[in-house]
């Protein structure tokens, strides 16, 4: 913790929590056992970000493509979500965390959606860490919904075509008002972005870790932030 410079923290951390299935399989258990064991990693990550003073944490919890998994796994993840949100909201609230949901909420089963809405409502005035839970989310989905909102604002005359620029467009993305992602962590050993925050990660520092998500602990996050702080971020420019 002492080796981390608090004035160079990533403002927005995004995480692809991968490896739950393999973690369970290596123990001869069903995939859902891996997801259940991923909750401790979620809790540690949220707590560490809140303690450090990170502004925004966006967790890839369920992608648009994940609907194509076997129904028993989809149902298992949705049940886990309902239970976890129910259990965790009081603790989040106590820690001044504001919970939000990004993604196609309409695609969720009613109980999961209602639970999320309750958590969002309870924590809406909190001023600490903003926790974005990406659910039924994909980067392409996000861009398309922002394009639709932009088109409708132009059509209604609320905005002129000339006013469309990067700043304006970003206001329609589901992550608004979060700034672009500074650091994107993917656990589980694969090296890809998997349709996550495509627009928002334009200049994110990418960290691919071999650790499987259920084994991810606060120490991994702190190590990742240390690595982030050694990166030379030029945003396409030079230092000369
Ligand atoms: C990817 O591992 C993980 C998921 C699709 C689900 C992650 C969900 C949780 C950890 C629950 C989080 C809950 C809250 C409240 C944020 P995988 O199944 O693709 O693993 P594999 O690559 O080893 O198969």
mmCIF file of N, CA and C in Angstrom, residues 94-189:
data_model
loop_
_atom_site.group_PDB
_atom_site.id
_atom_site.type_symbol
_atom_site.label_atom_id
_atom_site.label_comp_id
_atom_site.label_asym_id
_atom_site.label_seq_id
_atom_site.Cartn_x
_atom_site.Cartn_y
_atom_site.Cartn_z
ATOM 1 N N UNK A 94 -22.942 1.546 3.627
ATOM 2 C CA UNK A 94 -22.179 1.961 4.801
ATOM 3 C C UNK A 94 -20.825 2.557 4.385
ATOM 4 N N UNK A 95 -20.274 2.033 3.281
ATOM 5 C CA UNK A 95 -18.966 2.513 2.804
ATOM 6 C C UNK A 95 -19.081 3.651 1.795
ATOM 7 N N UNK A 96 -20.266 4.254 1.710
ATOM 8 C CA UNK A 96 -20.477 5.431 0.858
ATOM 9 C C UNK A 96 -20.287 5.125 -0.641
ATOM 10 N N UNK A 97 -20.484 3.841 -1.022
ATOM 11 C CA UNK A 97 -20.333 3.448 -2.431
ATOM 12 C C UNK A 97 -21.667 3.671 -3.152
ATOM 13 N N UNK A 98 -21.565 4.249 -4.343
ATOM 14 C CA UNK A 98 -22.764 4.440 -5.164
ATOM 15 C C UNK A 98 -22.805 3.326 -6.200
ATOM 16 N N UNK A 99 -23.847 2.496 -6.153
ATOM 17 C CA UNK A 99 -23.935 1.384 -7.092
ATOM 18 C C UNK A 99 -24.758 1.787 -8.312
ATOM 19 N N UNK A 100 -24.231 1.442 -9.480
ATOM 20 C CA UNK A 100 -24.972 1.721 -10.706
ATOM 21 C C UNK A 100 -24.981 0.468 -11.568
ATOM 22 N N UNK A 101 -25.840 0.448 -12.550
ATOM 23 C CA UNK A 101 -25.867 -0.694 -13.447
ATOM 24 C C UNK A 101 -25.723 -0.164 -14.866
ATOM 25 N N UNK A 102 -24.836 -0.745 -15.636
ATOM 26 C CA UNK A 102 -24.772 -0.373 -17.049
ATOM 27 C C UNK A 102 -25.072 -1.619 -17.872
ATOM 28 N N UNK A 103 -25.802 -1.439 -18.955
ATOM 29 C CA UNK A 103 -26.181 -2.570 -19.783
ATOM 30 C C UNK A 103 -27.678 -2.552 -20.038
ATOM 31 N N UNK A 104 -28.143 -3.595 -20.698
ATOM 32 C CA UNK A 104 -29.545 -3.671 -21.089
ATOM 33 C C UNK A 104 -30.364 -4.277 -19.946
ATOM 34 N N UNK A 105 -30.757 -3.393 -19.008
ATOM 35 C CA UNK A 105 -31.486 -3.848 -17.812
ATOM 36 C C UNK A 105 -32.788 -4.560 -18.187
ATOM 37 N N UNK A 106 -33.383 -4.159 -19.332
ATOM 38 C CA UNK A 106 -34.662 -4.759 -19.726
ATOM 39 C C UNK A 106 -34.522 -6.243 -20.028
ATOM 40 N N UNK A 107 -33.287 -6.680 -20.342
ATOM 41 C CA UNK A 107 -33.083 -8.089 -20.689
ATOM 42 C C UNK A 107 -33.012 -8.975 -19.442
ATOM 43 N N UNK A 108 -32.912 -8.359 -18.257
ATOM 44 C CA UNK A 108 -32.742 -9.153 -17.031
ATOM 45 C C UNK A 108 -34.066 -9.732 -16.553
ATOM 46 N N UNK A 109 -34.023 -10.888 -15.872
ATOM 47 C CA UNK A 109 -35.248 -11.387 -15.237
ATOM 48 C C UNK A 109 -35.741 -10.343 -14.225
ATOM 49 N N UNK A 110 -37.082 -10.281 -14.048
ATOM 50 C CA UNK A 110 -37.675 -9.213 -13.230
ATOM 51 C C UNK A 110 -37.074 -9.139 -11.823
ATOM 52 N N UNK A 111 -36.837 -10.281 -11.182
ATOM 53 C CA UNK A 111 -36.321 -10.233 -9.799
ATOM 54 C C UNK A 111 -34.922 -9.608 -9.763
ATOM 55 N N UNK A 112 -34.083 -9.981 -10.708
ATOM 56 C CA UNK A 112 -32.724 -9.421 -10.743
ATOM 57 C C UNK A 112 -32.808 -7.914 -10.986
ATOM 58 N N UNK A 113 -33.672 -7.504 -11.929
ATOM 59 C CA UNK A 113 -33.791 -6.077 -12.260
ATOM 60 C C UNK A 113 -34.286 -5.278 -11.048
ATOM 61 N N UNK A 114 -35.308 -5.821 -10.380
ATOM 62 C CA UNK A 114 -35.873 -5.102 -9.222
ATOM 63 C C UNK A 114 -34.838 -4.956 -8.116
ATOM 64 N N UNK A 115 -34.067 -6.020 -7.899
ATOM 65 C CA UNK A 115 -33.030 -5.980 -6.873
ATOM 66 C C UNK A 115 -31.969 -4.929 -7.185
ATOM 67 N N UNK A 116 -31.577 -4.889 -8.454
ATOM 68 C CA UNK A 116 -30.585 -3.901 -8.879
ATOM 69 C C UNK A 116 -31.152 -2.504 -8.657
ATOM 70 N N UNK A 117 -32.412 -2.320 -9.075
ATOM 71 C CA UNK A 117 -33.026 -0.990 -8.958
ATOM 72 C C UNK A 117 -33.081 -0.531 -7.499
ATOM 73 N N UNK A 118 -33.367 -1.493 -6.622
ATOM 74 C CA UNK A 118 -33.418 -1.174 -5.189
ATOM 75 C C UNK A 118 -32.048 -0.726 -4.685
ATOM 76 N N UNK A 119 -31.011 -1.470 -5.089
ATOM 77 C CA UNK A 119 -29.629 -1.131 -4.683
ATOM 78 C C UNK A 119 -29.219 0.227 -5.218
ATOM 79 N N UNK A 120 -29.594 0.512 -6.459
ATOM 80 C CA UNK A 120 -29.246 1.794 -7.092
ATOM 81 C C UNK A 120 -29.920 2.937 -6.326
ATOM 82 N N UNK A 121 -31.203 2.726 -5.998
ATOM 83 C CA UNK A 121 -31.987 3.747 -5.291
ATOM 84 C C UNK A 121 -31.402 3.993 -3.879
ATOM 85 N N UNK A 122 -31.077 2.909 -3.174
ATOM 86 C CA UNK A 122 -30.558 3.043 -1.805
ATOM 87 C C UNK A 122 -29.256 3.841 -1.770
ATOM 88 N N UNK A 123 -28.409 3.636 -2.782
ATOM 89 C CA UNK A 123 -27.051 4.202 -2.712
ATOM 90 C C UNK A 123 -26.876 5.460 -3.578
ATOM 91 N N UNK A 124 -27.995 5.949 -4.146
ATOM 92 C CA UNK A 124 -27.853 6.992 -5.182
ATOM 93 C C UNK A 124 -27.218 8.307 -4.701
ATOM 94 N N UNK A 125 -27.336 8.607 -3.405
ATOM 95 C CA UNK A 125 -26.760 9.874 -2.937
ATOM 96 C C UNK A 125 -25.372 9.726 -2.334
ATOM 97 N N UNK A 126 -24.812 8.502 -2.399
ATOM 98 C CA UNK A 126 -23.470 8.301 -1.850
ATOM 99 C C UNK A 126 -22.433 9.006 -2.706
ATOM 100 N N UNK A 127 -21.374 9.440 -2.044
ATOM 101 C CA UNK A 127 -20.419 10.316 -2.733
ATOM 102 C C UNK A 127 -19.029 9.684 -2.897
ATOM 103 N N UNK A 128 -18.882 8.412 -2.469
ATOM 104 C CA UNK A 128 -17.584 7.752 -2.583
ATOM 105 C C UNK A 128 -17.427 7.060 -3.928
ATOM 106 N N UNK A 129 -16.804 5.883 -3.895
ATOM 107 C CA UNK A 129 -16.583 5.098 -5.116
ATOM 108 C C UNK A 129 -17.889 4.867 -5.886
ATOM 109 N N UNK A 130 -17.824 5.036 -7.209
ATOM 110 C CA UNK A 130 -18.960 4.659 -8.060
ATOM 111 C C UNK A 130 -18.671 3.257 -8.601
ATOM 112 N N UNK A 131 -19.567 2.320 -8.266
ATOM 113 C CA UNK A 131 -19.408 0.934 -8.707
ATOM 114 C C UNK A 131 -20.388 0.662 -9.845
ATOM 115 N N UNK A 132 -19.857 0.559 -11.054
ATOM 116 C CA UNK A 132 -20.711 0.247 -12.204
ATOM 117 C C UNK A 132 -20.724 -1.258 -12.402
ATOM 118 N N UNK A 133 -21.895 -1.852 -12.324
ATOM 119 C CA UNK A 133 -21.998 -3.288 -12.588
ATOM 120 C C UNK A 133 -22.489 -3.450 -14.024
ATOM 121 N N UNK A 134 -21.622 -4.018 -14.873
ATOM 122 C CA UNK A 134 -21.995 -4.190 -16.279
ATOM 123 C C UNK A 134 -22.738 -5.508 -16.431
ATOM 124 N N UNK A 135 -24.016 -5.386 -16.779
ATOM 125 C CA UNK A 135 -24.904 -6.548 -16.819
ATOM 126 C C UNK A 135 -25.644 -6.547 -18.145
ATOM 127 N N UNK A 136 -25.606 -7.653 -18.841
ATOM 128 C CA UNK A 136 -26.146 -7.708 -20.197
ATOM 129 C C UNK A 136 -25.545 -6.539 -20.978
ATOM 130 N N UNK A 137 -24.243 -6.420 -20.852
ATOM 131 C CA UNK A 137 -23.513 -5.290 -21.422
ATOM 132 C C UNK A 137 -22.587 -5.766 -22.531
ATOM 133 N N UNK A 138 -22.430 -4.928 -23.548
ATOM 134 C CA UNK A 138 -21.308 -5.100 -24.478
ATOM 135 C C UNK A 138 -20.950 -3.713 -25.000
ATOM 136 N N UNK A 139 -19.696 -3.557 -25.383
ATOM 137 C CA UNK A 139 -19.232 -2.262 -25.875
ATOM 138 C C UNK A 139 -19.987 -1.837 -27.123
ATOM 139 N N UNK A 140 -20.263 -2.792 -28.016
ATOM 140 C CA UNK A 140 -20.986 -2.438 -29.247
ATOM 141 C C UNK A 140 -22.421 -2.023 -28.915
ATOM 142 N N UNK A 141 -23.042 -2.742 -27.958
ATOM 143 C CA UNK A 141 -24.396 -2.363 -27.521
ATOM 144 C C UNK A 141 -24.394 -0.919 -27.024
ATOM 145 N N UNK A 142 -23.367 -0.574 -26.225
ATOM 146 C CA UNK A 142 -23.307 0.756 -25.613
ATOM 147 C C UNK A 142 -23.199 1.829 -26.703
ATOM 148 N N UNK A 143 -22.328 1.573 -27.682
ATOM 149 C CA UNK A 143 -22.134 2.561 -28.746
ATOM 150 C C UNK A 143 -23.429 2.721 -29.557
ATOM 151 N N UNK A 144 -24.079 1.601 -29.866
ATOM 152 C CA UNK A 144 -25.330 1.683 -30.636
ATOM 153 C C UNK A 144 -26.405 2.468 -29.865
ATOM 154 N N UNK A 145 -26.540 2.198 -28.551
ATOM 155 C CA UNK A 145 -27.595 2.922 -27.819
ATOM 156 C C UNK A 145 -27.257 4.419 -27.749
ATOM 157 N N UNK A 146 -25.963 4.746 -27.704
ATOM 158 C CA UNK A 146 -25.570 6.162 -27.686
ATOM 159 C C UNK A 146 -25.825 6.807 -29.054
ATOM 160 N N UNK A 147 -25.608 6.039 -30.128
ATOM 161 C CA UNK A 147 -25.885 6.555 -31.481
ATOM 162 C C UNK A 147 -27.393 6.837 -31.608
ATOM 163 N N UNK A 148 -28.210 5.911 -31.079
ATOM 164 C CA UNK A 148 -29.669 6.109 -31.152
ATOM 165 C C UNK A 148 -30.082 7.380 -30.420
ATOM 166 N N UNK A 149 -29.516 7.587 -29.230
ATOM 167 C CA UNK A 149 -29.872 8.788 -28.452
ATOM 168 C C UNK A 149 -29.416 10.050 -29.186
ATOM 169 N N UNK A 150 -28.229 9.978 -29.795
ATOM 170 C CA UNK A 150 -27.720 11.131 -30.537
ATOM 171 C C UNK A 150 -28.654 11.434 -31.706
ATOM 172 N N UNK A 151 -29.027 10.384 -32.446
ATOM 173 C CA UNK A 151 -29.897 10.573 -33.619
ATOM 174 C C UNK A 151 -31.224 11.186 -33.193
ATOM 175 N N UNK A 152 -31.737 10.708 -32.076
ATOM 176 C CA UNK A 152 -33.041 11.218 -31.661
ATOM 177 C C UNK A 152 -32.930 12.671 -31.187
ATOM 178 N N UNK A 153 -31.795 13.044 -30.565
ATOM 179 C CA UNK A 153 -31.605 14.449 -30.148
ATOM 180 C C UNK A 153 -31.494 15.362 -31.368
ATOM 181 N N UNK A 154 -30.864 14.856 -32.426
ATOM 182 C CA UNK A 154 -30.735 15.666 -33.649
ATOM 183 C C UNK A 154 -32.111 15.785 -34.320
ATOM 184 N N UNK A 155 -32.816 14.646 -34.366
ATOM 185 C CA UNK A 155 -34.127 14.624 -35.030
ATOM 186 C C UNK A 155 -35.107 15.581 -34.350
ATOM 187 N N UNK A 156 -35.053 15.636 -33.016
ATOM 188 C CA UNK A 156 -36.003 16.495 -32.300
ATOM 189 C C UNK A 156 -35.560 17.964 -32.305
ATOM 190 N N UNK A 157 -34.376 18.225 -32.823
ATOM 191 C CA UNK A 157 -33.894 19.600 -32.883
ATOM 192 C C UNK A 157 -33.196 20.046 -31.605
ATOM 193 N N UNK A 158 -33.082 19.128 -30.634
ATOM 194 C CA UNK A 158 -32.449 19.444 -29.354
ATOM 195 C C UNK A 158 -30.944 19.686 -29.551
ATOM 196 N N UNK A 159 -30.392 19.081 -30.611
ATOM 197 C CA UNK A 159 -28.955 19.208 -30.869
ATOM 198 C C UNK A 159 -28.746 19.305 -32.376
ATOM 199 N N UNK A 160 -27.741 20.109 -32.781
ATOM 200 C CA UNK A 160 -27.470 20.181 -34.219
ATOM 201 C C UNK A 160 -26.468 19.090 -34.597
ATOM 202 N N UNK A 161 -26.458 18.722 -35.877
ATOM 203 C CA UNK A 161 -25.542 17.681 -36.345
ATOM 204 C C UNK A 161 -24.092 18.096 -36.092
ATOM 205 N N UNK A 162 -23.820 19.393 -36.247
ATOM 206 C CA UNK A 162 -22.455 19.913 -36.080
ATOM 207 C C UNK A 162 -21.990 19.806 -34.620
ATOM 208 N N UNK A 163 -22.957 19.737 -33.706
ATOM 209 C CA UNK A 163 -22.581 19.697 -32.280
ATOM 210 C C UNK A 163 -22.100 18.307 -31.841
ATOM 211 N N UNK A 164 -22.244 17.316 -32.742
ATOM 212 C CA UNK A 164 -21.806 15.956 -32.363
ATOM 213 C C UNK A 164 -20.281 15.922 -32.349
ATOM 214 N N UNK A 165 -19.739 15.678 -31.185
ATOM 215 C CA UNK A 165 -18.283 15.489 -31.080
ATOM 216 C C UNK A 165 -18.022 14.442 -29.995
ATOM 217 N N UNK A 166 -16.759 14.157 -29.748
ATOM 218 C CA UNK A 166 -16.428 13.083 -28.805
ATOM 219 C C UNK A 166 -16.999 13.367 -27.415
ATOM 220 N N UNK A 167 -16.869 14.604 -26.985
ATOM 221 C CA UNK A 167 -17.325 14.975 -25.649
ATOM 222 C C UNK A 167 -18.847 14.778 -25.537
ATOM 223 N N UNK A 168 -19.569 15.332 -26.530
ATOM 224 C CA UNK A 168 -21.022 15.253 -26.523
ATOM 225 C C UNK A 168 -21.482 13.792 -26.583
ATOM 226 N N UNK A 169 -20.830 13.010 -27.468
ATOM 227 C CA UNK A 169 -21.210 11.612 -27.659
ATOM 228 C C UNK A 169 -21.016 10.823 -26.349
ATOM 229 N N UNK A 170 -19.926 11.136 -25.647
ATOM 230 C CA UNK A 170 -19.630 10.380 -24.420
ATOM 231 C C UNK A 170 -20.722 10.584 -23.361
ATOM 232 N N UNK A 171 -21.471 11.682 -23.466
ATOM 233 C CA UNK A 171 -22.556 11.914 -22.503
ATOM 234 C C UNK A 171 -23.677 10.898 -22.677
ATOM 235 N N UNK A 172 -23.781 10.310 -23.840
ATOM 236 C CA UNK A 172 -24.844 9.337 -24.090
ATOM 237 C C UNK A 172 -24.404 7.900 -23.792
ATOM 238 N N UNK A 173 -23.123 7.704 -23.507
ATOM 239 C CA UNK A 173 -22.669 6.349 -23.172
ATOM 240 C C UNK A 173 -23.155 5.984 -21.773
ATOM 241 N N UNK A 174 -23.300 4.690 -21.539
ATOM 242 C CA UNK A 174 -23.902 4.256 -20.274
ATOM 243 C C UNK A 174 -23.019 4.569 -19.068
ATOM 244 N N UNK A 175 -21.731 4.775 -19.279
ATOM 245 C CA UNK A 175 -20.817 5.024 -18.168
ATOM 246 C C UNK A 175 -20.793 6.488 -17.729
ATOM 247 N N UNK A 176 -21.415 7.376 -18.505
ATOM 248 C CA UNK A 176 -21.397 8.796 -18.166
ATOM 249 C C UNK A 176 -21.948 9.014 -16.752
ATOM 250 N N UNK A 177 -21.338 9.799 -15.894
ATOM 251 C CA UNK A 177 -20.254 10.759 -16.107
ATOM 252 C C UNK A 177 -18.848 10.211 -15.801
ATOM 253 N N UNK A 178 -18.669 8.908 -15.800
ATOM 254 C CA UNK A 178 -17.325 8.381 -15.522
ATOM 255 C C UNK A 178 -16.364 8.822 -16.622
ATOM 256 N N UNK A 179 -15.130 9.150 -16.259
ATOM 257 C CA UNK A 179 -14.143 9.460 -17.305
ATOM 258 C C UNK A 179 -13.749 8.169 -18.026
ATOM 259 N N UNK A 180 -12.994 8.268 -19.107
ATOM 260 C CA UNK A 180 -12.526 7.083 -19.814
ATOM 261 C C UNK A 180 -11.736 6.176 -18.861
ATOM 262 N N UNK A 181 -11.658 4.913 -19.228
ATOM 263 C CA UNK A 181 -10.957 3.930 -18.384
ATOM 264 C C UNK A 181 -9.450 4.207 -18.418
ATOM 265 N N UNK A 182 -8.818 4.244 -17.244
ATOM 266 C CA UNK A 182 -7.361 4.399 -17.180
ATOM 267 C C UNK A 182 -6.670 3.047 -17.202
ATOM 268 N N UNK A 183 -7.249 2.098 -16.466
ATOM 269 C CA UNK A 183 -6.598 0.789 -16.355
ATOM 270 C C UNK A 183 -7.656 -0.305 -16.529
ATOM 271 N N UNK A 184 -7.408 -1.210 -17.471
ATOM 272 C CA UNK A 184 -8.309 -2.341 -17.699
ATOM 273 C C UNK A 184 -7.577 -3.617 -17.307
ATOM 274 N N UNK A 185 -8.111 -4.315 -16.315
ATOM 275 C CA UNK A 185 -7.512 -5.573 -15.852
ATOM 276 C C UNK A 185 -8.339 -6.727 -16.389
ATOM 277 N N UNK A 186 -7.689 -7.733 -16.959
ATOM 278 C CA UNK A 186 -8.389 -8.980 -17.281
ATOM 279 C C UNK A 186 -7.662 -10.114 -16.566
ATOM 280 N N UNK A 187 -8.396 -10.861 -15.757
ATOM 281 C CA UNK A 187 -7.808 -12.034 -15.115
ATOM 282 C C UNK A 187 -8.046 -13.245 -16.017
ATOM 283 N N UNK A 188 -7.445 -14.371 -15.663
ATOM 284 C CA UNK A 188 -7.749 -15.631 -16.364
ATOM 285 C C UNK A 188 -6.828 -15.958 -17.519
ATOM 286 N N UNK A 189 -5.857 -15.074 -17.805
ATOM 287 C CA UNK A 189 -4.800 -15.434 -18.759
ATOM 288 C C UNK A 189 -5.047 -15.130 -20.229
#
